PDB file of C-alpha atoms in Angstrom:
ATOM      1  CA  UNK A   8      59.611 140.423 135.106  1.00  0.00           C
ATOM      2  CA  UNK A   9      59.010 136.681 135.286  1.00  0.00           C
ATOM      3  CA  UNK A  10      57.465 136.650 131.805  1.00  0.00           C
ATOM      4  CA  UNK A  11      60.385 138.644 130.468  1.00  0.00           C
ATOM      5  CA  UNK A  12      62.866 136.111 131.882  1.00  0.00           C
ATOM      6  CA  UNK A  13      60.881 133.259 130.344  1.00  0.00           C
ATOM      7  CA  UNK A  14      60.934 135.005 126.975  1.00  0.00           C
ATOM      8  CA  UNK A  15      64.704 135.532 127.216  1.00  0.00           C
ATOM      9  CA  UNK A  16      65.173 131.857 128.141  1.00  0.00           C
ATOM     10  CA  UNK A  17      63.003 130.753 125.225  1.00  0.00           C
ATOM     11  CA  UNK A  18      64.878 133.024 122.832  1.00  0.00           C
ATOM     12  CA  UNK A  19      68.170 131.669 124.137  1.00  0.00           C
ATOM     13  CA  UNK A  20      67.066 128.076 123.573  1.00  0.00           C
ATOM     14  CA  UNK A  21      65.869 128.883 120.039  1.00  0.00           C
ATOM     15  CA  UNK A  22      69.160 130.623 119.211  1.00  0.00           C
ATOM     16  CA  UNK A  23      71.134 127.709 120.661  1.00  0.00           C
ATOM     17  CA  UNK A  24      69.174 125.179 118.593  1.00  0.00           C
ATOM     18  CA  UNK A  25      69.651 127.311 115.493  1.00  0.00           C
ATOM     19  CA  UNK A  26      73.415 127.579 116.047  1.00  0.00           C
ATOM     20  CA  UNK A  27      73.756 123.848 116.715  1.00  0.00           C
ATOM     21  CA  UNK A  28      71.770 123.114 113.579  1.00  0.00           C
ATOM     22  CA  UNK A  29      74.012 125.402 111.539  1.00  0.00           C
ATOM     23  CA  UNK A  30      77.086 123.669 112.965  1.00  0.00           C
ATOM     24  CA  UNK A  31      75.657 120.242 112.074  1.00  0.00           C
ATOM     25  CA  UNK A  32      74.930 121.383 108.509  1.00  0.00           C
ATOM     26  CA  UNK A  33      78.425 122.854 108.217  1.00  0.00           C
ATOM     27  CA  UNK A  34      80.067 119.648 109.458  1.00  0.00           C
ATOM     28  CA  UNK A  35      77.956 117.555 107.097  1.00  0.00           C
ATOM     29  CA  UNK A  36      78.989 119.802 104.209  1.00  0.00           C
ATOM     30  CA  UNK A  37      82.667 119.742 105.107  1.00  0.00           C
ATOM     31  CA  UNK A  38      83.014 116.060 105.955  1.00  0.00           C
ATOM     32  CA  UNK A  39      80.595 114.550 103.408  1.00  0.00           C
ATOM     33  CA  UNK A  40      83.288 113.760 100.873  1.00  0.00           C
ATOM     34  CA  UNK A  41      82.058 112.067  97.717  1.00  0.00           C
ATOM     35  CA  UNK A  42      85.292 111.925  95.714  1.00  0.00           C
ATOM     36  CA  UNK A  43      86.435 108.289  95.800  1.00  0.00           C
ATOM     37  CA  UNK A  44      90.173 108.965  95.504  1.00  0.00           C
ATOM     38  CA  UNK A  45      90.069 111.575  98.254  1.00  0.00           C
ATOM     39  CA  UNK A  46      88.052 109.174 100.415  1.00  0.00           C
ATOM     40  CA  UNK A  47      90.668 106.433 100.072  1.00  0.00           C
ATOM     41  CA  UNK A  48      93.460 108.896 100.826  1.00  0.00           C
ATOM     42  CA  UNK A  49      91.644 109.935 103.991  1.00  0.00           C
ATOM     43  CA  UNK A  50      91.252 106.315 105.058  1.00  0.00           C
ATOM     44  CA  UNK A  51      94.958 105.746 104.361  1.00  0.00           C
ATOM     45  CA  UNK A  52      95.862 108.774 106.494  1.00  0.00           C
ATOM     46  CA  UNK A  53      93.605 107.530 109.293  1.00  0.00           C
ATOM     47  CA  UNK A  54      95.277 104.120 109.245  1.00  0.00           C
ATOM     48  CA  UNK A  55      98.755 105.643 109.275  1.00  0.00           C
ATOM     49  CA  UNK A  56      97.736 107.713 112.298  1.00  0.00           C
ATOM     50  CA  UNK A  57      96.287 104.584 113.912  1.00  0.00           C
ATOM     51  CA  UNK A  58      99.581 102.760 113.354  1.00  0.00           C
ATOM     52  CA  UNK A  59     101.479 105.672 114.904  1.00  0.00           C
ATOM     53  CA  UNK A  60      99.222 105.670 117.984  1.00  0.00           C
ATOM     54  CA  UNK A  61      99.534 101.881 118.247  1.00  0.00           C
ATOM     55  CA  UNK A  62     103.336 102.193 118.237  1.00  0.00           C
ATOM     56  CA  UNK A  63     103.179 104.746 121.071  1.00  0.00           C
ATOM     57  CA  UNK A  64     100.853 102.556 123.146  1.00  0.00           C
ATOM     58  CA  UNK A  65     103.071  99.514 122.553  1.00  0.00           C
ATOM     59  CA  UNK A  66     106.099 101.509 123.695  1.00  0.00           C
ATOM     60  CA  UNK A  67     104.313 102.773 126.822  1.00  0.00           C
ATOM     61  CA  UNK A  68     103.171  99.254 127.750  1.00  0.00           C
ATOM     62  CA  UNK A  69     106.409  97.480 126.826  1.00  0.00           C
ATOM     63  CA  UNK A  70     106.941  96.444 130.452  1.00  0.00           C
ATOM     64  CA  UNK A  71     103.872  94.204 130.165  1.00  0.00           C
ATOM     65  CA  UNK A  72     103.723  90.847 128.445  1.00  0.00           C
ATOM     66  CA  UNK A  73     104.531  91.169 124.749  1.00  0.00           C
ATOM     67  CA  UNK A  74     101.155  89.736 123.720  1.00  0.00           C
ATOM     68  CA  UNK A  75      99.234  92.072 126.041  1.00  0.00           C
ATOM     69  CA  UNK A  76     101.157  95.119 124.774  1.00  0.00           C
ATOM     70  CA  UNK A  77     100.269  94.200 121.209  1.00  0.00           C
ATOM     71  CA  UNK A  78      96.619  93.753 122.153  1.00  0.00           C
ATOM     72  CA  UNK A  79      96.444  97.179 123.827  1.00  0.00           C
ATOM     73  CA  UNK A  80      98.136  98.750 120.790  1.00  0.00           C
ATOM     74  CA  UNK A  81      95.584  97.024 118.557  1.00  0.00           C
ATOM     75  CA  UNK A  82      92.728  98.416 120.662  1.00  0.00           C
ATOM     76  CA  UNK A  83      94.250 101.920 120.573  1.00  0.00           C
ATOM     77  CA  UNK A  84      94.478 101.779 116.774  1.00  0.00           C
ATOM     78  CA  UNK A  85      90.856 100.644 116.629  1.00  0.00           C
ATOM     79  CA  UNK A  86      89.787 103.621 118.754  1.00  0.00           C
ATOM     80  CA  UNK A  87      91.521 105.982 116.313  1.00  0.00           C
ATOM     81  CA  UNK A  88      89.689 104.393 113.373  1.00  0.00           C
ATOM     82  CA  UNK A  89      86.399 104.527 115.295  1.00  0.00           C
ATOM     83  CA  UNK A  90      86.875 108.237 116.036  1.00  0.00           C
ATOM     84  CA  UNK A  91      87.523 108.865 112.350  1.00  0.00           C
ATOM     85  CA  UNK A  92      84.313 107.001 111.532  1.00  0.00           C
ATOM     86  CA  UNK A  93      82.410 109.197 113.982  1.00  0.00           C
ATOM     87  CA  UNK A  94      84.006 112.348 112.577  1.00  0.00           C
ATOM     88  CA  UNK A  95      83.064 111.481 109.004  1.00  0.00           C
ATOM     89  CA  UNK A  96      79.770 109.863 110.013  1.00  0.00           C
ATOM     90  CA  UNK A  97      80.780 106.636 108.271  1.00  0.00           C
ATOM     91  CA  UNK A  98      81.442 103.437 110.220  1.00  0.00           C
ATOM     92  CA  UNK A  99      82.687 101.708 107.069  1.00  0.00           C
ATOM     93  CA  UNK A 100      86.030 103.415 107.708  1.00  0.00           C
ATOM     94  CA  UNK A 101      86.681 100.448 110.003  1.00  0.00           C
ATOM     95  CA  UNK A 102      85.728  97.743 107.480  1.00  0.00           C
ATOM     96  CA  UNK A 103      89.234  97.047 106.100  1.00  0.00           C
ATOM     97  CA  UNK A 104      90.869  97.197 109.538  1.00  0.00           C
ATOM     98  CA  UNK A 105      90.392  93.614 110.609  1.00  0.00           C
ATOM     99  CA  UNK A 106      91.741  92.241 107.322  1.00  0.00           C
ATOM    100  CA  UNK A 107      94.735  94.604 107.330  1.00  0.00           C
ATOM    101  CA  UNK A 108      95.698  94.232 111.011  1.00  0.00           C
ATOM    102  CA  UNK A 109      96.979  90.610 110.782  1.00  0.00           C
ATOM    103  CA  UNK A 110      99.244  91.569 107.858  1.00  0.00           C
ATOM    104  CA  UNK A 111     100.894  94.137 110.150  1.00  0.00           C
ATOM    105  CA  UNK A 112     100.821  92.264 113.470  1.00  0.00           C
ATOM    106  CA  UNK A 113     102.327  88.927 112.388  1.00  0.00           C
ATOM    107  CA  UNK A 114     105.568  90.240 110.834  1.00  0.00           C
ATOM    108  CA  UNK A 115     105.784  92.734 113.701  1.00  0.00           C
ATOM    109  CA  UNK A 116     105.943  89.840 116.160  1.00  0.00           C
ATOM    110  CA  UNK A 117     108.815  88.266 114.252  1.00  0.00           C
ATOM    111  CA  UNK A 118     110.780  91.510 113.786  1.00  0.00           C
ATOM    112  CA  UNK A 119     110.451  92.825 117.351  1.00  0.00           C
ATOM    113  CA  UNK A 120     111.576  89.477 118.747  1.00  0.00           C
ATOM    114  CA  UNK A 121     114.792  89.970 116.798  1.00  0.00           C
ATOM    115  CA  UNK A 122     114.467  86.722 114.871  1.00  0.00           C
ATOM    116  CA  UNK A 123     114.979  86.112 111.180  1.00  0.00           C
ATOM    117  CA  UNK A 124     112.078  84.990 109.031  1.00  0.00           C
ATOM    118  CA  UNK A 125     112.241  81.235 108.635  1.00  0.00           C
ATOM    119  CA  UNK A 126     110.787  79.369 105.660  1.00  0.00           C
ATOM    120  CA  UNK A 127     107.824  78.396 107.808  1.00  0.00           C
ATOM    121  CA  UNK A 128     107.252  82.031 108.818  1.00  0.00           C
ATOM    122  CA  UNK A 129     107.376  83.173 105.195  1.00  0.00           C
ATOM    123  CA  UNK A 130     104.819  80.587 104.070  1.00  0.00           C
ATOM    124  CA  UNK A 131     102.521  81.368 106.981  1.00  0.00           C
ATOM    125  CA  UNK A 132     102.766  85.121 106.421  1.00  0.00           C
ATOM    126  CA  UNK A 133     102.191  84.624 102.701  1.00  0.00           C
ATOM    127  CA  UNK A 134      98.938  82.755 103.355  1.00  0.00           C
ATOM    128  CA  UNK A 135      97.690  85.404 105.812  1.00  0.00           C
ATOM    129  CA  UNK A 136      98.749  88.247 103.501  1.00  0.00           C
ATOM    130  CA  UNK A 137      96.926  86.774 100.523  1.00  0.00           C
ATOM    131  CA  UNK A 138      93.834  86.295 102.711  1.00  0.00           C
ATOM    132  CA  UNK A 139      94.047  89.875 103.995  1.00  0.00           C
ATOM    133  CA  UNK A 140      94.603  91.418 100.565  1.00  0.00           C
ATOM    134  CA  UNK A 141      91.747  89.399  99.067  1.00  0.00           C
ATOM    135  CA  UNK A 142      89.325  90.480 101.786  1.00  0.00           C
ATOM    136  CA  UNK A 143      90.473  94.111 101.668  1.00  0.00           C
ATOM    137  CA  UNK A 144      90.071  94.210  97.898  1.00  0.00           C
ATOM    138  CA  UNK A 145      86.519  92.984  98.335  1.00  0.00           C
ATOM    139  CA  UNK A 146      85.848  96.097 100.430  1.00  0.00           C
ATOM    140  CA  UNK A 147      87.823  98.378  98.107  1.00  0.00           C
ATOM    141  CA  UNK A 148      85.820  97.346  95.046  1.00  0.00           C
ATOM    142  CA  UNK A 149      82.478  97.859  96.768  1.00  0.00           C
ATOM    143  CA  UNK A 150      83.128 101.013  98.786  1.00  0.00           C
ATOM    144  CA  UNK A 151      82.244 104.148  96.818  1.00  0.00           C
ATOM    145  CA  UNK A 152      83.638 106.760  99.211  1.00  0.00           C
ATOM    146  CA  UNK A 153      82.914 108.636 102.416  1.00  0.00           C
ATOM    147  CA  UNK A 154      79.291 109.120 101.398  1.00  0.00           C
ATOM    148  CA  UNK A 155      78.822 105.337 101.208  1.00  0.00           C
ATOM    149  CA  UNK A 156      78.295 103.340 104.385  1.00  0.00           C
ATOM    150  CA  UNK A 157      77.499  99.645 104.731  1.00  0.00           C
ATOM    151  CA  UNK A 158      73.704  99.371 104.599  1.00  0.00           C
ATOM    152  CA  UNK A 159      73.667  97.217 107.730  1.00  0.00           C
ATOM    153  CA  UNK A 160      75.259  99.979 109.794  1.00  0.00           C
ATOM    154  CA  UNK A 161      72.692 102.470 108.527  1.00  0.00           C
ATOM    155  CA  UNK A 162      69.912 100.035 109.368  1.00  0.00           C
ATOM    156  CA  UNK A 163      71.225  99.503 112.911  1.00  0.00           C
ATOM    157  CA  UNK A 164      71.523 103.250 113.465  1.00  0.00           C
ATOM    158  CA  UNK A 165      67.964 103.901 112.291  1.00  0.00           C
ATOM    159  CA  UNK A 166      66.564 100.939 114.200  1.00  0.00           C
ATOM    160  CA  UNK A 167      68.171 101.809 117.556  1.00  0.00           C
ATOM    161  CA  UNK A 168      69.504 105.387 117.488  1.00  0.00           C
ATOM    162  CA  UNK A 169      69.882 105.535 121.276  1.00  0.00           C
ATOM    163  CA  UNK A 170      72.117 102.461 121.264  1.00  0.00           C
ATOM    164  CA  UNK A 171      74.093 103.505 118.212  1.00  0.00           C
ATOM    165  CA  UNK A 172      77.075 104.785 120.199  1.00  0.00           C
ATOM    166  CA  UNK A 173      77.552 101.364 121.828  1.00  0.00           C
ATOM    167  CA  UNK A 174      76.657  99.441 118.670  1.00  0.00           C
ATOM    168  CA  UNK A 175      79.189 101.403 116.678  1.00  0.00           C
ATOM    169  CA  UNK A 176      82.022 101.337 119.207  1.00  0.00           C
ATOM    170  CA  UNK A 177      81.586  97.852 120.649  1.00  0.00           C
ATOM    171  CA  UNK A 178      79.811  95.882 117.939  1.00  0.00           C
ATOM    172  CA  UNK A 179      81.186  97.280 114.689  1.00  0.00           C
ATOM    173  CA  UNK A 180      84.683  98.303 115.791  1.00  0.00           C
ATOM    174  CA  UNK A 181      85.990  96.671 118.965  1.00  0.00           C
ATOM    175  CA  UNK A 182      84.369  93.238 118.728  1.00  0.00           C
ATOM    176  CA  UNK A 183      85.927  92.304 115.340  1.00  0.00           C
ATOM    177  CA  UNK A 184      89.302  93.550 116.569  1.00  0.00           C
ATOM    178  CA  UNK A 185      89.110  91.353 119.667  1.00  0.00           C
ATOM    179  CA  UNK A 186      87.946  88.316 117.665  1.00  0.00           C
ATOM    180  CA  UNK A 187      90.698  88.655 115.059  1.00  0.00           C
ATOM    181  CA  UNK A 188      93.350  89.168 117.731  1.00  0.00           C
ATOM    182  CA  UNK A 189      92.112  86.083 119.604  1.00  0.00           C
ATOM    183  CA  UNK A 190      92.356  84.112 116.356  1.00  0.00           C
ATOM    184  CA  UNK A 191      95.918  85.405 115.865  1.00  0.00           C
ATOM    185  CA  UNK A 192      97.059  84.477 119.374  1.00  0.00           C
ATOM    186  CA  UNK A 193      98.058  80.869 118.499  1.00  0.00           C
ATOM    187  CA  UNK A 194     100.231  82.285 115.704  1.00  0.00           C
ATOM    188  CA  UNK A 195     102.134  84.305 118.315  1.00  0.00           C
ATOM    189  CA  UNK A 196     103.546  81.054 119.683  1.00  0.00           C
ATOM    190  CA  UNK A 197     104.380  79.772 116.206  1.00  0.00           C
ATOM    191  CA  UNK A 198     106.014  82.603 114.262  1.00  0.00           C
ATOM    192  CA  UNK A 199     109.562  83.679 114.975  1.00  0.00           C
ATOM    193  CA  UNK A 200     110.595  80.208 116.066  1.00  0.00           C
ATOM    194  CA  UNK A 201     113.428  78.180 114.605  1.00  0.00           C
ATOM    195  CA  UNK A 202     111.322  75.594 112.831  1.00  0.00           C
ATOM    196  CA  UNK A 203     112.456  73.712 109.746  1.00  0.00           C
ATOM    197  CA  UNK A 204     110.351  73.230 106.656  1.00  0.00           C
ATOM    198  CA  UNK A 205     108.977  69.703 106.337  1.00  0.00           C
ATOM    199  CA  UNK A 206     106.384  67.727 104.421  1.00  0.00           C
ATOM    200  CA  UNK A 207     103.527  68.623 106.762  1.00  0.00           C
ATOM    201  CA  UNK A 208     104.364  72.335 106.542  1.00  0.00           C
ATOM    202  CA  UNK A 209     103.932  72.142 102.784  1.00  0.00           C
ATOM    203  CA  UNK A 210     100.613  70.304 103.173  1.00  0.00           C
ATOM    204  CA  UNK A 211      99.284  72.920 105.621  1.00  0.00           C
ATOM    205  CA  UNK A 212     100.329  75.761 103.320  1.00  0.00           C
ATOM    206  CA  UNK A 213      98.684  74.067 100.334  1.00  0.00           C
ATOM    207  CA  UNK A 214      95.442  73.664 102.309  1.00  0.00           C
ATOM    208  CA  UNK A 215      95.500  77.364 103.244  1.00  0.00           C
ATOM    209  CA  UNK A 216      96.003  78.462  99.647  1.00  0.00           C
ATOM    210  CA  UNK A 217      93.385  76.053  98.292  1.00  0.00           C
ATOM    211  CA  UNK A 218      90.877  77.362 100.841  1.00  0.00           C
ATOM    212  CA  UNK A 219      91.553  80.904  99.619  1.00  0.00           C
ATOM    213  CA  UNK A 220      90.918  79.810  96.036  1.00  0.00           C
ATOM    214  CA  UNK A 221      87.727  78.062  97.157  1.00  0.00           C
ATOM    215  CA  UNK A 222      86.547  81.292  98.795  1.00  0.00           C
ATOM    216  CA  UNK A 223      87.593  83.558  95.938  1.00  0.00           C
ATOM    217  CA  UNK A 224      86.123  81.737  92.962  1.00  0.00           C
ATOM    218  CA  UNK A 225      82.385  81.910  93.889  1.00  0.00           C
ATOM    219  CA  UNK A 226      82.674  85.598  94.774  1.00  0.00           C
ATOM    220  CA  UNK A 227      83.975  86.794  91.395  1.00  0.00           C
ATOM    221  CA  UNK A 228      80.616  86.981  89.558  1.00  0.00           C
ATOM    222  CA  UNK A 229      78.884  88.949  92.297  1.00  0.00           C
ATOM    223  CA  UNK A 230      79.512  91.011  95.391  1.00  0.00           C
ATOM    224  CA  UNK A 231      78.837  89.485  98.770  1.00  0.00           C
ATOM    225  CA  UNK A 232      78.851  90.849 102.282  1.00  0.00           C
ATOM    226  CA  UNK A 233      81.727  90.490 104.720  1.00  0.00           C
ATOM    227  CA  UNK A 234      79.680  88.119 106.865  1.00  0.00           C
ATOM    228  CA  UNK A 235      78.953  85.713 103.998  1.00  0.00           C
ATOM    229  CA  UNK A 236      82.533  85.983 102.730  1.00  0.00           C
ATOM    230  CA  UNK A 237      84.021  85.069 106.078  1.00  0.00           C
ATOM    231  CA  UNK A 238      81.601  82.240 106.809  1.00  0.00           C
ATOM    232  CA  UNK A 239      82.456  80.423 103.568  1.00  0.00           C
TER     233      UNK A 239
END
């Protein structure tokens, strides 16, 4: 009787492993999308969903400080993008997020405050938008689709598979979001204010645009990583 129970248990485990394996193969077949256009459409849909979730979180936390509500909405959007990356087994789904987020957050701060865009706001937003578009295009040109993941992410996953969950969530997704938001925080106190255009404003804008040209020119002949691009 005891041997019979052991055999049943063993058979059950084998069947369970077989079923799980079949499910894994099925998911890999379904979600391993190699068409580049379809891949970009999926990423676009994910980001629209992330924006929708962020709007809900901002609404639910509207009683908090405006800056804190925006931060929590930003984190919620990041979680949505991270989940999509897990679903499609591709952490590069997050890659354009931290260059797109500032383009959305900055004008949002001005609009929600109920202020009109001043000349200073327009110049500042123009500089950030050009930076964000340039960085996002760098990813767009290099990314081949859902079957293509940044080689560094693949290396990290293979090197420390047990830590991959935390590496992916905290290191690849949440940390850049927090860093970019922290860098945007000073802008929160600058945009949406009634400030007049002056000589120094023009100088600052010119420096921003010249720095973007300085970054862009060396990267045209060859592709470089995000890390190198951002450190320049």
